[in-house]
Amino acid sequence: MTTTATPSATSPLTASDLDAMVRSHLPLVGHLVREMLGRLPAHVSREDLVSAGMAALAGAAKSFDPERGIPFGSFATTRIRGALLDELRGLDWASRSVRSRARRVETTQQELTAALGRTPTPAELAETLGITVDELKAIDDDVQRAVVLSLQGFTVGTAEDLVPERTAGPEDLILHRERIGYLHHAVNALPDRLRHVVTAYFFDERSMNDIAADLGVTESRISQLRAEALVLLRDGLNNHLDPELAGPRLRPEGCVARRRAAYYTQIAAQGNLTTRLALTTPLGLPRSP
């Protein structure tokens, strides 16, 4: 029987050895990319990740030293995962300064909503913040992709935050799946118009112009509804999962407070732990419709 020779621990790797090593480990790149994509939103490019992984595999082969006694597969896996995370860091468009401005806008919007008893107009919000309406829109545009990550993957942060540790225990996985279930239930509990905007914009990836045509309103109004829905979603989820992070307490007798309380109750009424976990597989991946 003919066997393929492998480099000995004392023999330098030849160009032929390197080529054979890379070729035999090409499936490893595909496996690691698939593993990572399962935890990422759909807009992340598979081709970009594969390209970064292939380059890392080739680089790993060139720097591999068999005398260290480490299997090439393990060595390459570490290099490829690092390259994939570097690629995701390049997509981390929501810098700290952008997130800081977004938090300031959200806090101000909540305070104005409580004071006015309605969602403030962009002009009112911009005036309170001391910026122009165009500057307010620019902040909103900067964070939209980060918001998509939050809605689809329930994560906001750096590239490392997008890919959970592979060593996460069963309890962490259950909590992750419960959060995703709460998110779905929170979306379903939104008022009809807000639910339509969230579903169409974030999940169906339709333009605000199309959604405005559906509802017979302006794009500016759709932007307001989207912002209102995101505040409701965040506070609704925090109310059930992280009460200490919930928005500022409103006067319990106020109409805004009553609407919020009714919304929180609707989220809970959407189901229980069993139905929330049923929305994902045991590994935390979305179930097919």
XYZ file of C-alpha atoms in Angstrom:
289
model
C 0.000 0.000 0.000
C 1.334 3.419 -0.918
C 1.328 6.092 1.774
C 1.866 9.815 1.541
C 5.111 10.835 3.159
C 4.913 13.461 5.895
C 7.755 15.739 6.919
C 9.755 14.421 9.836
C 10.370 16.542 12.902
C 13.959 17.141 11.779
C 13.346 17.762 8.072
C 12.579 21.257 6.777
C 9.307 21.653 4.971
C 9.649 21.880 1.205
C 7.445 23.938 -1.085
C 5.704 20.706 -2.052
C 5.078 19.901 1.623
C 3.586 23.348 2.231
C 1.335 23.072 -0.798
C 0.102 19.634 0.243
C -0.507 20.834 3.797
C -2.563 23.807 2.648
C -4.589 21.725 0.198
C -5.381 19.034 2.744
C -6.618 21.632 5.256
C -8.789 23.702 2.908
C -11.971 22.140 4.382
C -10.889 23.501 7.772
C -11.407 27.061 6.519
C -14.912 26.246 5.314
C -15.751 24.582 8.624
C -14.554 27.534 10.731
C -16.331 30.059 8.506
C -19.611 28.097 8.715
C -19.230 27.839 12.472
C -18.773 31.599 12.769
C -21.510 32.538 10.286
C -24.011 30.592 12.365
C -23.635 33.304 15.024
C -23.551 36.337 12.729
C -26.220 38.389 10.947
C -26.954 37.566 7.321
C -25.319 40.662 5.852
C -21.793 39.539 6.850
C -20.068 38.387 3.654
C -19.137 34.700 3.539
C -16.721 35.399 0.664
C -14.802 37.978 2.700
C -14.450 35.585 5.622
C -13.363 32.713 3.375
C -10.762 34.941 1.714
C -9.363 35.990 5.100
C -9.356 32.364 6.261
C -7.529 31.130 3.155
C -4.846 33.793 3.554
C -4.435 32.815 7.206
C -4.116 29.126 6.264
C -1.359 29.906 3.769
C 0.413 32.081 6.322
C 0.109 29.363 8.959
C 1.731 26.840 6.625
C 4.689 29.150 5.971
C 5.293 29.809 9.677
C 4.598 26.270 10.882
C 7.447 24.594 12.763
C 6.893 20.823 13.101
C 9.646 20.592 15.724
C 7.361 22.243 18.262
C 5.251 19.093 18.315
C 1.969 20.949 17.690
C -0.330 19.370 15.055
C -0.703 21.641 12.056
C -4.502 21.469 12.263
C -4.501 22.960 15.763
C -1.910 25.571 14.809
C -3.836 26.601 11.700
C -7.178 26.701 13.529
C -5.849 29.322 15.943
C -4.443 31.422 13.090
C -7.623 31.185 11.014
C -9.921 32.105 13.892
C -7.734 35.097 14.630
C -7.889 36.207 10.995
C -11.679 35.872 10.934
C -11.973 38.018 14.048
C -9.654 40.590 12.470
C -11.952 40.637 9.434
C -14.950 41.238 11.696
C -13.111 44.041 13.499
C -12.948 45.774 10.148
C -16.755 45.668 10.129
C -17.028 47.172 13.600
C -18.416 50.443 12.269
C -19.980 51.467 15.563
C -17.007 53.141 17.280
C -17.123 54.090 20.928
C -17.739 57.736 20.075
C -20.669 56.776 17.809
C -22.181 54.578 20.498
C -21.720 57.342 23.056
C -23.600 59.825 20.853
C -26.318 57.250 20.210
C -26.814 56.694 23.952
C -27.078 60.463 24.480
C -29.729 60.698 21.755
C -31.722 57.791 23.219
C -31.597 59.208 26.753
C -32.729 62.629 25.559
C -35.506 61.063 23.479
C -36.784 59.130 26.486
C -36.804 62.265 28.637
C -38.673 64.245 25.975
C -41.169 61.418 25.452
C -41.902 61.377 29.188
C -42.229 65.170 29.286
C -44.339 65.572 26.136
C -46.390 62.390 26.410
C -45.514 61.546 22.798
C -42.527 60.843 20.591
C -40.610 64.086 19.971
C -40.115 65.291 16.421
C -36.573 65.274 14.963
C -36.542 69.081 15.211
C -37.483 68.986 18.911
C -34.914 66.291 19.648
C -32.156 68.098 17.730
C -32.931 71.382 19.464
C -32.724 69.770 22.905
C -29.420 68.124 21.984
C -28.058 71.387 20.601
C -27.405 69.971 17.137
C -28.979 70.293 13.694
C -31.526 67.868 12.264
C -28.942 66.814 9.662
C -26.431 66.007 12.416
C -29.103 63.982 14.212
C -29.793 62.023 11.029
C -26.060 61.396 10.570
C -25.861 59.869 14.067
C -28.855 57.673 13.269
C -27.270 56.495 10.006
C -23.975 55.696 11.756
C -25.573 53.316 14.225
C -28.152 51.592 12.021
C -25.917 48.663 11.164
C -25.018 48.222 14.805
C -28.740 48.159 15.577
C -29.219 45.416 12.982
C -26.575 43.370 14.771
C -28.365 43.958 18.030
C -31.704 42.823 16.622
C -30.479 39.820 14.649
C -27.745 38.562 16.913
C -28.711 40.259 20.185
C -25.128 41.513 20.489
C -23.591 44.934 20.369
C -19.880 45.480 20.782
C -16.571 44.503 19.330
C -15.872 41.689 16.889
C -15.039 39.321 19.741
C -18.510 39.951 21.196
C -20.097 38.725 17.955
C -18.681 35.221 18.349
C -19.483 33.601 21.682
C -16.795 31.534 23.368
C -16.859 27.969 22.098
C -16.466 26.819 25.704
C -19.766 28.345 26.849
C -21.561 25.961 29.141
C -25.135 24.662 28.872
C -26.420 27.338 31.263
C -24.951 30.177 29.170
C -26.447 28.673 26.032
C -29.887 28.430 27.629
C -29.692 32.101 28.668
C -28.624 33.084 25.154
C -31.542 31.177 23.623
C -33.970 32.685 26.138
C -32.821 36.198 25.160
C -33.431 35.469 21.485
C -36.870 34.119 22.358
C -37.683 37.237 24.364
C -36.577 39.367 21.410
C -38.988 37.594 19.058
C -41.800 37.923 21.577
C -40.989 41.600 22.139
C -41.206 42.259 18.401
C -44.510 40.362 18.173
C -45.939 42.395 21.082
C -45.210 45.766 19.453
C -48.187 47.825 18.260
C -49.111 46.954 14.663
C -47.434 49.916 12.944
C -44.225 49.624 14.961
C -44.085 45.872 14.382
C -44.555 46.395 10.653
C -41.699 48.923 10.535
C -39.302 46.725 12.529
C -40.084 43.574 10.553
C -39.945 45.264 7.155
C -36.830 47.346 7.824
C -34.630 44.985 9.825
C -35.735 41.478 8.874
C -37.070 41.953 5.330
C -34.398 44.618 4.582
C -36.860 46.911 2.809
C -36.150 50.595 2.305
C -37.828 53.274 4.396
C -39.345 54.648 1.199
C -41.136 51.340 0.558
C -42.338 51.102 4.144
C -43.568 54.707 4.027
C -45.601 53.833 0.925
C -47.114 50.837 2.766
C -48.295 52.975 5.656
C -49.107 56.116 3.684
C -46.711 58.338 5.641
C -43.424 60.134 5.010
C -39.940 58.615 5.365
C -39.365 60.993 8.267
C -42.351 59.475 10.063
C -41.001 55.965 9.420
C -37.700 57.054 10.981
C -39.618 58.266 14.046
C -41.561 55.013 14.295
C -38.381 52.984 13.958
C -36.696 54.953 16.758
C -39.781 54.576 18.960
C -39.881 50.828 18.326
C -36.204 50.373 19.193
C -36.614 52.209 22.482
C -39.642 50.050 23.311
C -37.790 46.845 22.382
C -34.776 47.736 24.467
C -36.777 48.741 27.532
C -39.132 45.787 27.163
C -36.255 43.307 27.058
C -34.438 45.000 29.930
C -37.645 45.013 31.986
C -37.767 41.212 31.804
C -34.064 40.334 31.632
C -32.060 43.188 33.184
C -34.396 45.398 35.259
C -31.517 47.544 36.489
C -30.880 48.600 32.869
C -34.494 49.570 32.184
C -35.243 53.144 31.164
C -36.065 55.922 33.650
C -39.133 55.332 35.766
C -42.160 57.275 34.552
C -45.057 58.596 36.597
C -47.210 55.473 37.126
C -50.411 57.443 36.530
C -49.164 58.851 33.212
C -50.451 57.517 29.880
C -46.907 56.751 28.654
C -46.210 54.676 31.771
C -49.495 52.779 31.338
C -48.705 52.014 27.692
C -45.244 50.810 28.652
C -46.625 48.578 31.393
C -49.183 47.116 28.983
C -46.441 46.401 26.459
C -44.274 44.659 29.064
C -47.279 42.516 30.026
C -47.876 41.630 26.365
C -44.277 40.424 26.035
C -44.727 38.062 28.967
C -48.067 36.875 27.564
C -46.447 35.832 24.274
C -45.234 32.584 25.816
C -43.081 30.944 28.433
C -39.552 29.565 28.678
C -40.481 26.506 26.632
C -41.899 28.495 23.721
C -39.006 30.945 23.819
C -36.429 28.161 23.638
C -38.414 26.485 20.849
C -37.483 29.377 18.529
C -33.865 28.177 18.369
C -32.076 24.854 18.063
C -30.234 23.319 21.057
C -27.116 25.047 19.699
C -28.837 28.433 19.678
C -29.315 28.684 15.908
C -32.581 29.959 14.357
C -35.058 27.224 13.504
C -36.324 27.022 9.949
C -39.786 28.593 9.563
